[in-house]
Tab-separated table of C-alpha atoms and ligand atoms in Angstrom:
chain	number	residue	atom	x	y	z
A	717	MET	CA	15.228	22.973	-30.953
A	718	GLY	CA	13.606	19.675	-31.693
A	719	ASN	CA	12.333	18.133	-34.891
A	720	GLY	CA	9.715	15.507	-35.680
A	721	SER	CA	11.535	12.661	-33.964
A	722	GLY	CA	11.952	14.547	-30.707
A	723	GLU	CA	15.653	15.147	-31.124
A	724	VAL	CA	17.212	18.018	-29.222
A	725	ALA	CA	20.146	20.013	-30.545
A	726	GLY	CA	23.470	19.124	-29.010
A	727	ALA	CA	24.301	16.243	-26.728
A	728	THR	CA	23.583	18.101	-23.520
A	729	ALA	CA	19.817	17.790	-23.415
A	730	LEU	CA	18.723	15.748	-20.418
A	731	VAL	CA	16.740	12.856	-21.833
A	732	GLY	CA	13.156	12.978	-20.637
A	733	LEU	CA	13.405	16.284	-18.804
A	734	GLY	CA	12.200	18.633	-21.509
A	735	GLY	CA	13.430	22.202	-21.193
A	736	PHE	CA	16.572	21.299	-19.281
A	737	VAL	CA	20.136	21.080	-20.544
A	738	VAL	CA	23.126	19.555	-18.801
A	739	ARG	CA	25.955	22.001	-18.192
A	740	SER	CA	28.331	19.707	-16.377
A	741	GLN	CA	28.546	16.150	-15.174
A	742	VAL	CA	30.734	14.567	-12.488
A	743	VAL	CA	30.870	11.293	-10.650
A	744	HIS	CA	30.932	12.017	-6.934
A	745	ASP	CA	30.928	9.315	-4.219
A	746	GLY	CA	29.873	6.773	-6.841
A	747	GLU	CA	26.870	8.805	-7.966
A	748	HIS	CA	26.193	10.818	-11.101
A	749	TRP	CA	25.873	14.512	-10.372
A	750	LEU	CA	24.404	16.576	-13.200
A	751	LEU	CA	24.436	20.344	-13.180
A	752	VAL	CA	21.413	21.422	-15.202
A	753	GLU	CA	19.613	24.597	-16.117
A	754	THR	CA	16.589	25.511	-18.139
A	755	GLU	CA	16.787	26.965	-21.628
A	756	ALA	CA	14.682	29.943	-20.614
A	757	THR	CA	16.443	33.228	-21.269
A	758	ARG	CA	13.602	35.611	-20.515
A	759	ALA	CA	10.798	35.806	-18.017
A	760	TRP	CA	7.899	38.095	-17.372
A	761	CYS	CA	6.731	39.361	-14.024
A	762	PRO	CA	3.766	37.292	-12.771
A	763	GLY	CA	2.477	40.459	-11.094
A	764	CYS	CA	2.536	43.053	-13.865
A	765	GLY	CA	3.842	41.317	-16.988
A	766	VAL	CA	6.968	43.460	-17.419
A	767	ALA	CA	10.132	41.655	-18.595
A	768	GLY	CA	12.078	40.477	-15.568
A	769	VAL	CA	15.693	41.303	-14.796
A	770	GLY	CA	18.117	38.536	-13.920
A	771	ASN	CA	18.576	38.282	-10.168
A	772	GLY	CA	21.221	35.565	-9.889
A	773	ARG	CA	20.851	31.843	-9.416
A	774	ARG	CA	20.089	29.424	-6.660
A	775	ARG	CA	20.975	25.733	-6.603
A	776	VAL	CA	18.370	23.102	-5.963
A	777	LEU	CA	19.324	19.460	-5.391
A	778	VAL	CA	16.971	16.648	-6.339
A	779	ARG	CA	17.300	12.930	-6.883
A	780	ASP	CA	16.426	11.627	-10.317
A	781	LEU	CA	16.082	8.220	-11.954
A	782	ALA	CA	19.254	6.146	-11.852
A	783	ILE	CA	21.371	6.337	-15.025
A	784	ALA	CA	22.434	2.817	-16.047
A	785	GLY	CA	21.934	1.653	-12.497
A	786	VAL	CA	23.919	4.501	-10.918
A	787	ALA	CA	22.123	6.819	-8.496
A	788	THR	CA	21.776	10.281	-9.924
A	789	VAL	CA	21.531	13.724	-8.374
A	790	VAL	CA	20.317	16.647	-10.430
A	791	VAL	CA	21.602	20.044	-9.389
A	792	TRP	CA	19.327	22.631	-10.897
A	793	SER	CA	20.910	26.010	-11.204
A	794	LYS	CA	17.682	27.875	-10.898
A	795	ARG	CA	17.348	31.349	-12.325
A	796	THR	CA	15.791	33.990	-10.156
A	797	TRP	CA	14.257	37.138	-11.555
A	798	ARG	CA	13.291	40.519	-10.253
A	799	CYS	CA	10.635	42.952	-11.439
A	800	PRO	CA	12.143	46.311	-12.488
A	801	GLU	CA	8.790	48.122	-12.272
A	802	ALA	CA	8.886	50.414	-9.253
A	803	LEU	CA	5.122	50.358	-8.701
A	804	CYS	CA	4.907	46.550	-8.808
A	805	GLU	CA	4.857	44.727	-5.472
A	806	ARG	CA	5.932	41.362	-6.836
A	807	GLY	CA	9.634	41.808	-6.050
A	808	SER	CA	11.563	38.703	-7.092
A	809	TRP	CA	10.651	35.185	-8.134
A	810	SER	CA	12.406	32.053	-9.312
A	811	GLU	CA	11.618	29.912	-12.305
A	812	THR	CA	9.521	26.775	-11.975
A	813	SER	CA	9.276	23.486	-13.847
A	814	ASP	CA	6.696	20.732	-14.118
A	815	HIS	CA	9.512	18.236	-13.724
A	816	ILE	CA	10.679	19.451	-10.325
A	817	ALA	CA	8.152	20.713	-7.808
A	818	PRO	CA	9.056	23.541	-5.424
A	819	ARG	CA	10.923	22.244	-2.343
A	820	ALA	CA	10.921	18.699	-3.799
A	821	SER	CA	13.753	16.279	-3.114
A	822	LEU	CA	12.875	14.130	-6.138
A	823	THR	CA	12.115	14.852	-9.785
A	824	GLU	CA	8.515	14.136	-10.754
A	825	ARG	CA	9.574	11.222	-12.940
A	826	ALA	CA	11.482	9.704	-10.025
A	827	ARG	CA	8.355	10.079	-7.904
A	828	ARG	CA	6.300	8.418	-10.638
A	829	GLU	CA	8.825	5.594	-10.789
A	830	ILE	CA	8.574	5.054	-7.028
A	831	CYS	CA	4.804	4.857	-7.349
A	832	CYS	CA	5.058	2.255	-10.157
A	833	ARG	CA	7.572	0.151	-8.307
A	834	VAL	CA	5.527	0.140	-5.125
A	835	GLY	CA	2.139	-0.104	-6.788
A	836	GLU	CA	2.721	-2.419	-9.715
A	837	ASP	CA	5.858	-4.375	-8.805
A	838	LEU	CA	4.976	-4.580	-5.084
A	839	ASP	CA	8.325	-3.254	-3.893
A	840	THR	CA	8.140	-1.695	-0.446
A	841	VAL	CA	8.253	2.020	0.294
A	842	ALA	CA	11.273	1.407	2.523
A	843	GLU	CA	13.168	-0.237	-0.362
A	844	MET	CA	12.346	2.704	-2.619
A	845	ALA	CA	13.406	5.246	0.011
A	846	ARG	CA	16.745	3.455	0.314
A	847	GLU	CA	17.245	3.161	-3.421
A	848	PHE	CA	16.509	6.838	-4.072
A	849	GLY	CA	18.257	8.054	-0.951
A	850	VAL	CA	15.259	9.869	0.479
A	851	GLY	CA	13.218	9.506	3.645
A	852	TRP	CA	10.367	7.031	3.985
A	853	GLY	CA	7.850	9.868	4.178
A	854	CYS	CA	9.093	11.359	0.924
A	855	ALA	CA	8.776	8.059	-0.966
A	856	HIS	CA	5.397	7.431	0.626
A	857	GLN	CA	4.154	10.868	-0.466
A	858	ALA	CA	5.181	10.035	-4.053
A	859	VAL	CA	2.992	6.931	-3.906
A	860	ILE	CA	0.101	8.972	-2.534
A	861	ASP	CA	0.332	11.782	-5.092
A	862	HIS	CA	0.842	9.691	-8.227
A	863	GLY	CA	-1.188	6.734	-6.975
A	864	ASP	CA	-4.295	8.768	-6.241
A	865	THR	CA	-4.121	10.381	-9.678
A	866	LEU	CA	-3.835	6.964	-11.338
A	867	ILE	CA	-6.679	5.516	-9.279
A	868	ALA	CA	-8.976	8.451	-10.000
A	869	GLY	CA	-8.224	8.372	-13.725
A	870	ASP	CA	-8.588	4.625	-14.154
A	871	GLY	CA	-11.544	3.160	-16.051
A	872	ARG	CA	-11.974	-0.020	-14.004
A	873	LEU	CA	-15.557	0.803	-13.020
A	874	GLU	CA	-16.715	1.115	-16.623
A	875	ALA	CA	-18.587	-1.744	-18.300
A	876	VAL	CA	-18.696	-4.003	-15.263
A	877	THR	CA	-21.410	-6.642	-15.667
A	878	ALA	CA	-20.491	-9.171	-12.972
A	879	LEU	CA	-19.843	-7.846	-9.482
A	880	GLY	CA	-18.234	-9.932	-6.755
A	881	VAL	CA	-18.683	-8.853	-3.150
A	882	ASP	CA	-16.376	-10.468	-0.659
A	883	GLU	CA	-15.143	-9.999	2.858
A	884	HIS	CA	-11.685	-10.387	4.301
A	885	THR	CA	-9.751	-9.521	7.413
A	886	PHE	CA	-8.103	-6.116	7.221
A	887	GLN	CA	-6.503	-6.254	10.658
A	888	HIS	CA	-6.316	-9.148	13.052
A	889	ALA	CA	-7.404	-8.630	16.625
A	890	ASN	CA	-4.832	-7.615	19.202
A	891	ALA	CA	-4.910	-6.370	22.789
A	892	ARG	CA	-6.478	-3.055	21.787
A	893	ARG	CA	-8.845	-3.870	18.955
A	894	ARG	CA	-11.159	-6.499	17.615
A	895	THR	CA	-10.650	-8.081	14.196
A	896	GLN	CA	-11.309	-5.443	11.527
A	897	MET	CA	-13.074	-6.673	8.426
A	898	ALA	CA	-13.184	-5.099	4.991
A	899	THR	CA	-15.472	-5.610	2.004
A	900	THR	CA	-14.014	-5.943	-1.474
A	901	PHE	CA	-15.781	-5.249	-4.741
A	902	VAL	CA	-14.417	-7.225	-7.662
A	903	ASP	CA	-15.067	-7.248	-11.395
A	904	ILE	CA	-15.483	-10.997	-11.739
A	905	ASP	CA	-15.155	-11.117	-15.514
A	906	ARG	CA	-11.901	-9.230	-15.653
A	907	GLY	CA	-10.516	-10.268	-12.285
A	908	ARG	CA	-9.902	-6.713	-11.091
A	909	LEU	CA	-10.401	-5.155	-7.740
A	910	LEU	CA	-12.918	-2.338	-8.092
A	911	ASP	CA	-12.674	-1.039	-4.566
A	912	VAL	CA	-12.352	-1.929	-0.909
A	913	ALA	CA	-14.316	-0.411	1.971
A	914	PRO	CA	-13.960	-0.812	5.730
A	915	GLY	CA	-16.491	-2.987	7.538
A	916	ARG	CA	-18.574	-6.010	6.714
A	917	CYS	CA	-22.273	-5.323	6.573
A	918	GLY	CA	-25.060	-4.511	4.169
A	919	ALA	CA	-24.626	-0.793	4.799
A	920	VAL	CA	-21.084	-0.930	3.425
A	921	VAL	CA	-22.361	-2.382	0.141
A	922	ARG	CA	-25.276	0.037	-0.012
A	923	GLN	CA	-23.086	3.075	0.587
A	924	TRP	CA	-20.462	1.999	-1.882
A	925	VAL	CA	-22.909	1.305	-4.710
A	926	GLU	CA	-24.738	4.554	-3.993
A	927	SER	CA	-21.483	6.484	-4.275
A	928	GLN	CA	-21.090	5.289	-7.882
A	929	PRO	CA	-22.530	7.168	-10.865
A	930	ILE	CA	-26.284	6.775	-11.223
A	931	TRP	CA	-26.004	4.507	-14.303
A	932	TRP	CA	-23.538	2.187	-12.658
A	933	PRO	CA	-25.844	-0.336	-10.942
A	934	ASP	CA	-27.911	-0.807	-14.128
A	935	GLN	CA	-25.090	-2.550	-15.979
A	936	ILE	CA	-24.646	-5.244	-13.302
A	937	GLN	CA	-26.281	-8.502	-14.359
A	938	VAL	CA	-24.723	-10.897	-11.869
A	939	ALA	CA	-23.639	-10.348	-8.277
A	940	ALA	CA	-21.594	-13.091	-6.665
A	941	ILE	CA	-21.587	-12.900	-2.891
A	942	ASP	CA	-20.779	-14.646	0.339
A	943	ALA	CA	-23.588	-16.593	1.981
A	944	PHE	CA	-24.253	-13.565	4.134
A	945	ARG	CA	-27.763	-12.154	4.387
A	946	GLY	CA	-26.598	-8.574	4.900
A	947	TYR	CA	-24.849	-8.488	1.532
A	948	ALA	CA	-27.760	-10.206	-0.223
A	949	THR	CA	-30.331	-7.752	1.104
A	950	ALA	CA	-28.195	-4.735	0.249
A	951	ILE	CA	-27.541	-5.976	-3.305
A	952	GLY	CA	-31.249	-6.633	-3.719
A	953	ASP	CA	-31.920	-3.011	-2.714
A	954	VAL	CA	-29.302	-1.148	-4.693
A	955	VAL	CA	-28.673	-3.460	-7.663
A	956	PRO	CA	-32.188	-4.893	-8.062
A	957	ALA	CA	-31.690	-6.225	-11.605
A	958	ALA	CA	-28.701	-8.422	-10.679
A	959	THR	CA	-29.065	-12.162	-10.250
A	960	LEU	CA	-27.571	-13.185	-6.917
A	961	VAL	CA	-25.112	-16.041	-7.089
A	962	ILE	CA	-23.186	-17.925	-4.439
A	963	ASP	CA	-20.236	-18.892	-6.576
A	964	HIS	CA	-18.043	-21.951	-6.334
A	965	PHE	CA	-15.362	-20.101	-4.423
A	966	HIS	CA	-17.655	-18.922	-1.624
A	967	ALA	CA	-19.573	-22.199	-1.291
A	968	ILE	CA	-16.414	-24.271	-1.067
A	969	ARG	CA	-14.990	-21.866	1.466
A	970	LEU	CA	-18.033	-22.494	3.682
A	971	ALA	CA	-17.622	-26.237	3.301
A	972	SER	CA	-13.911	-25.986	4.047
A	973	GLU	CA	-14.653	-24.142	7.277
A	974	CYS	CA	-16.997	-26.996	8.170
A	975	VAL	CA	-14.250	-29.567	7.487
A	976	ASN	CA	-11.874	-27.603	9.711
A	977	ASP	CA	-14.437	-27.300	12.507
A	978	VAL	CA	-15.108	-31.041	12.582
A	979	ARG	CA	-11.409	-31.893	12.325
A	980	ARG	CA	-10.616	-29.661	15.296
A	981	ARG	CA	-13.447	-31.093	17.381
A	982	VAL	CA	-12.515	-34.719	16.658
A	983	GLN	CA	-8.881	-33.907	17.405
A	984	GLN	CA	-9.863	-32.329	20.696
A	985	ASP	CA	-12.052	-35.354	21.573
A	986	GLN	CA	-9.257	-37.753	20.735
A	987	LEU	CA	-6.343	-35.991	22.310
A	988	GLY	CA	-7.779	-33.488	24.733
A	989	HIS	CA	-5.939	-30.611	23.103
A	990	ARG	CA	-5.651	-28.736	19.847
A	991	GLY	CA	-3.818	-30.170	16.888
A	992	ARG	CA	-0.058	-30.355	16.965
A	993	LYS	CA	2.574	-31.480	14.564
A	994	HIS	CA	2.889	-35.221	13.910
A	995	GLU	CA	-0.679	-35.891	14.920
A	996	PRO	CA	-2.684	-37.778	12.310
A	997	LEU	CA	-5.490	-35.287	11.584
A	998	TYR	CA	-3.336	-32.195	11.928
A	999	GLY	CA	-0.868	-33.719	9.491
A	1000	ILE	CA	-3.532	-34.075	6.791
A	1001	ARG	CA	-5.338	-30.767	7.387
A	1002	ARG	CA	-4.338	-29.431	3.976
A	1003	LEU	CA	-5.044	-32.670	2.141
A	1004	LEU	CA	-8.543	-32.564	3.589
A	1005	LEU	CA	-9.103	-29.316	1.683
A	1006	THR	CA	-7.703	-30.573	-1.623
A	1007	THR	CA	-10.187	-31.563	-4.280
A	1008	TRP	CA	-9.909	-35.309	-4.808
A	1009	ALA	CA	-9.204	-34.932	-8.485
A	1010	ASN	CA	-6.016	-33.078	-7.518
A	1011	LEU	CA	-4.784	-35.645	-4.986
A	1012	SER	CA	-1.687	-37.604	-5.915
A	1013	GLU	CA	-1.248	-41.306	-5.240
A	1014	ARG	CA	0.825	-40.401	-2.206
A	1015	GLY	CA	-1.759	-37.833	-1.101
A	1016	TRP	CA	-4.512	-40.450	-1.144
A	1017	GLU	CA	-2.379	-42.804	0.880
A	1018	ARG	CA	-1.551	-40.172	3.521
A	1019	LEU	CA	-5.196	-39.164	3.685
A	1020	ARG	CA	-6.299	-42.760	4.166
A	1021	VAL	CA	-3.696	-43.414	6.877
A	1022	GLY	CA	-4.447	-40.133	8.656
A	1023	LEU	CA	-8.188	-40.750	8.740
A	1024	ALA	CA	-7.726	-44.362	9.858
A	1025	ALA	CA	-5.590	-43.207	12.781
A	1026	GLY	CA	-7.378	-40.048	13.882
A	1027	ASP	CA	-11.025	-40.315	12.831
A	1028	PRO	CA	-12.494	-43.458	14.477
A	1029	ASP	CA	-16.149	-42.529	13.849
A	1030	GLY	CA	-15.620	-41.366	10.292
A	1031	GLU	CA	-16.914	-37.864	11.029
A	1032	VAL	CA	-14.035	-36.010	9.364
A	1033	ALA	CA	-14.312	-38.321	6.369
A	1034	ALA	CA	-18.039	-37.594	6.146
A	1035	VAL	CA	-17.638	-33.780	6.003
A	1036	TRP	CA	-14.724	-34.148	3.658
A	1037	LEU	CA	-17.018	-36.123	1.347
A	1038	ALA	CA	-19.752	-33.492	1.787
A	1039	ARG	CA	-17.336	-30.820	0.630
A	1040	GLU	CA	-16.575	-32.869	-2.484
A	1041	LEU	CA	-20.270	-33.428	-3.149
A	1042	LEU	CA	-20.903	-29.704	-2.947
A	1043	ALA	CA	-18.053	-29.103	-5.391
A	1044	GLU	CA	-19.744	-31.638	-7.704
A	1045	VAL	CA	-22.857	-29.460	-7.732
A	1046	TYR	CA	-20.766	-26.674	-9.224
A	1047	ALA	CA	-19.004	-29.012	-11.634
A	1048	ALA	CA	-22.339	-30.306	-13.000
A	1049	PRO	CA	-22.749	-29.915	-16.760
A	1050	ASP	CA	-26.154	-28.222	-16.503
A	1051	LEU	CA	-28.840	-27.012	-14.135
A	1052	ALA	CA	-30.782	-30.304	-14.050
A	1053	ALA	CA	-27.652	-32.249	-13.142
A	1054	ALA	CA	-26.753	-29.638	-10.519
A	1055	LYS	CA	-30.182	-30.073	-8.916
A	1056	ARG	CA	-29.720	-33.845	-8.786
A	1057	ARG	CA	-26.282	-33.505	-7.269
A	1058	LEU	CA	-27.574	-31.079	-4.673
A	1059	ILE	CA	-30.056	-33.760	-3.563
A	1060	VAL	CA	-27.175	-36.227	-3.213
A	1061	PHE	CA	-25.414	-33.674	-1.000
A	1062	PHE	CA	-28.478	-33.191	1.215
A	1063	GLN	CA	-29.031	-36.951	1.454
A	1064	HIS	CA	-25.454	-37.503	2.500
A	1065	ALA	CA	-25.628	-34.723	5.120
A	1066	ALA	CA	-28.838	-36.189	6.553
A	1067	ASP	CA	-27.348	-39.718	6.731
A	1068	ALA	CA	-24.137	-38.518	8.357
A	1069	ASP	CA	-26.028	-36.676	11.101
A	1070	ILE	CA	-23.100	-34.567	12.297
A	1071	ALA	CA	-24.006	-31.262	13.978
A	1072	GLU	CA	-21.592	-29.104	11.971
A	1073	LEU	CA	-22.585	-30.722	8.700
A	1074	THR	CA	-26.293	-30.368	9.466
A	1075	ARG	CA	-25.666	-26.662	9.989
A	1076	LEU	CA	-23.819	-26.435	6.648
A	1077	ALA	CA	-26.653	-28.274	4.895
A	1078	ARG	CA	-29.144	-25.822	6.386
A	1079	THR	CA	-27.110	-22.897	5.092
A	1080	VAL	CA	-26.857	-24.500	1.658
A	1081	ASP	CA	-30.620	-25.089	1.701
A	1082	ARG	CA	-31.311	-21.439	2.563
A	1083	TRP	CA	-29.128	-20.364	-0.368
A	1084	ARG	CA	-30.304	-23.070	-2.772
A	1085	ASP	CA	-31.534	-20.593	-5.413
A	1086	GLU	CA	-28.334	-18.558	-5.313
A	1087	ILE	CA	-26.216	-21.716	-5.562
A	1088	LEU	CA	-28.166	-23.080	-8.520
A	1089	ALA	CA	-28.072	-19.617	-10.116
A	1090	PHE	CA	-24.407	-20.380	-10.744
A	1091	HIS	CA	-25.637	-22.574	-13.593
A	1092	SER	CA	-28.439	-20.362	-14.869
A	1093	THR	CA	-26.061	-17.397	-15.172
A	1094	GLY	CA	-23.579	-19.368	-17.243
A	1095	GLY	CA	-21.274	-20.234	-14.352
A	1096	ALA	CA	-19.693	-17.051	-13.022
A	1097	SER	CA	-16.039	-17.986	-12.869
A	1098	ASN	CA	-14.386	-17.928	-9.496
A	1099	GLY	CA	-10.830	-17.954	-10.793
A	1100	PRO	CA	-10.554	-14.155	-10.932
A	1101	THR	CA	-11.995	-13.732	-7.428
A	1102	GLU	CA	-9.471	-16.168	-6.057
A	1103	ALA	CA	-6.638	-14.497	-7.940
A	1104	VAL	CA	-7.595	-11.104	-6.521
A	1105	ASN	CA	-7.850	-12.558	-3.010
A	1106	LEU	CA	-4.384	-14.071	-3.303
A	1107	LEU	CA	-2.967	-10.749	-4.459
A	1108	ILE	CA	-4.646	-8.935	-1.580
A	1109	GLU	CA	-3.077	-11.425	0.810
A	1110	LYS	CA	0.326	-10.890	-0.752
A	1111	ILE	CA	0.106	-7.096	-0.647
A	1112	ARG	CA	-0.918	-7.245	2.993
A	1113	ARG	CA	2.039	-9.450	3.829
A	1114	ILE	CA	4.469	-7.140	2.048
A	1115	GLY	CA	3.099	-4.141	3.958
A	1116	HIS	CA	3.294	-6.092	7.259
A	1117	GLY	CA	-0.347	-5.254	7.826
A	1118	TYR	CA	-1.667	-1.742	7.395
A	1119	ARG	CA	-2.821	0.556	10.152
A	1120	ASN	CA	-4.265	3.216	7.914
A	1121	PHE	CA	-7.179	2.167	5.733
A	1122	ASP	CA	-6.547	4.818	3.060
A	1123	ASN	CA	-3.004	3.502	2.572
A	1124	TYR	CA	-4.336	-0.017	2.465
A	1125	ARG	CA	-6.973	0.830	-0.127
A	1126	ARG	CA	-4.475	2.732	-2.280
A	1127	ARG	CA	-2.012	-0.140	-2.297
A	1128	LEU	CA	-4.656	-2.732	-3.120
A	1129	LEU	CA	-6.052	-0.656	-5.985
A	1130	LEU	CA	-2.568	-0.015	-7.373
A	1131	GLY	CA	-1.701	-3.700	-7.037
A	1132	CYS	CA	-4.822	-5.363	-8.410
A	1133	GLY	CA	-7.292	-2.665	-9.404
A	1134	ILE	CA	-5.993	-0.244	-11.998
A	1135	THR	CA	-4.618	-1.043	-15.436
A	1136	TRP	CA	-0.998	-0.024	-15.735
A	1137	THR	CA	-0.096	1.284	-19.157
A	1138	THR	CA	3.552	0.397	-19.259
A	1139	VAL	CA	4.854	0.932	-22.785
A	1140	PRO	CA	6.409	-2.315	-24.038
A	1141	THR	CA	9.997	-2.000	-25.202
A	1142	ARG	CA	10.212	-2.135	-28.976
A	1143	ARG	CA	12.696	-4.400	-30.676
A	1144	ILE	CA	15.747	-2.469	-31.778
A	1145	ARG	CA	16.458	-4.387	-34.990
A	1146	GLY	CA	15.430	-2.651	-38.193
A	1147	ARG	CA	14.446	0.595	-36.484
A	1148	GLN	CA	16.688	3.595	-36.480
A	1149	PRO	CA	15.818	7.277	-36.276
A	1150	ALA	CA	17.605	9.665	-38.627
A	1151	PHE	CA	20.279	11.441	-36.620
A	1152	ALA	CA	20.931	15.025	-37.603
A	1153	ALA	CA	24.694	14.790	-37.009
B	2370	ZN	ZN1	6.029	43.289	-11.822
């Protein structure tokens, strides 16, 4: 069987399941049912090597990939064999195949497909279980088995020169637990998630880096982090050659938190309760976090009206401006300009004299070197970090929050860590194999 182009004799070969042929095919309850068997005609005893004697057949039912959108069941008429050697203790055995694992309810390629759909396309396990007509646990196990192999074999950790360390909420607090944080490690240049570990402290970073190959830390030239001393100290210890940077993304996030804090306080002072719909400051809470260059004519007008109505002392306006001034530091054309703009920021914060803003300015001052390093390292881009964070958020929403960290990590790495090597479909025009018929 078979020639150079992979053609199999006869029309009964089951495409993609090498070694199997289709004996019969029926449509039953709207599904394709294929009766298949292997081409093996002989077998040798695994115990003593003597040629086996046919011992009848046994049928095994598994779900396979849909054929042209129609659910498909493969019925494998499995040969069983018996050892004729009287002294051998092996008794009988049945044939095996790489395509269908013992006691499986899915073919391996169907399991791989489930893993791709869940991991790459962000379909849910429940959707896949429904589509393939198997239990949730069975679909989930397919994601575990194929996913872990893909994750282990992926080269994402190679040639990383810019490392981003970030924190995010893994689980929100409820009656039984406090908020659970997780630390993400991101390849900033390529915008890929390298890994995620539970917890938010220096020890998490230290442990993770130390679990990498010995050469790994040496290739890291830039480490972009949160303004969090624990991370900075740990990076300094385990990746000593890296220049620490507080990138645009992290700095603006700090400033945005400050804007939100002041907005909430002013709201509370004005109204005696937290923000609600149709109240001036609450209504512009998102506009307050939009860079002014991106504000539309209408946006400006709403912002102006909202501040005029809800911010009598101009405190919200002052932190909003501070946030813009900090963004200007990052937008500066060079290091000298960035330094000048940083002074403008500090001057503004001092003049405004608002407790929350003073605290932000102090933080910025403590991290002055790391902020300016953004320019000396050629401006580590924050686009990829943001893109990864958005994807993480999306994956978490799809999974309705995860209880198990291993599942969570697997799904994040499949969704925004590994490189999927999906073969692009070739154009059909002008290409035709030589059929033997
Ligand atoms: Zn034997």
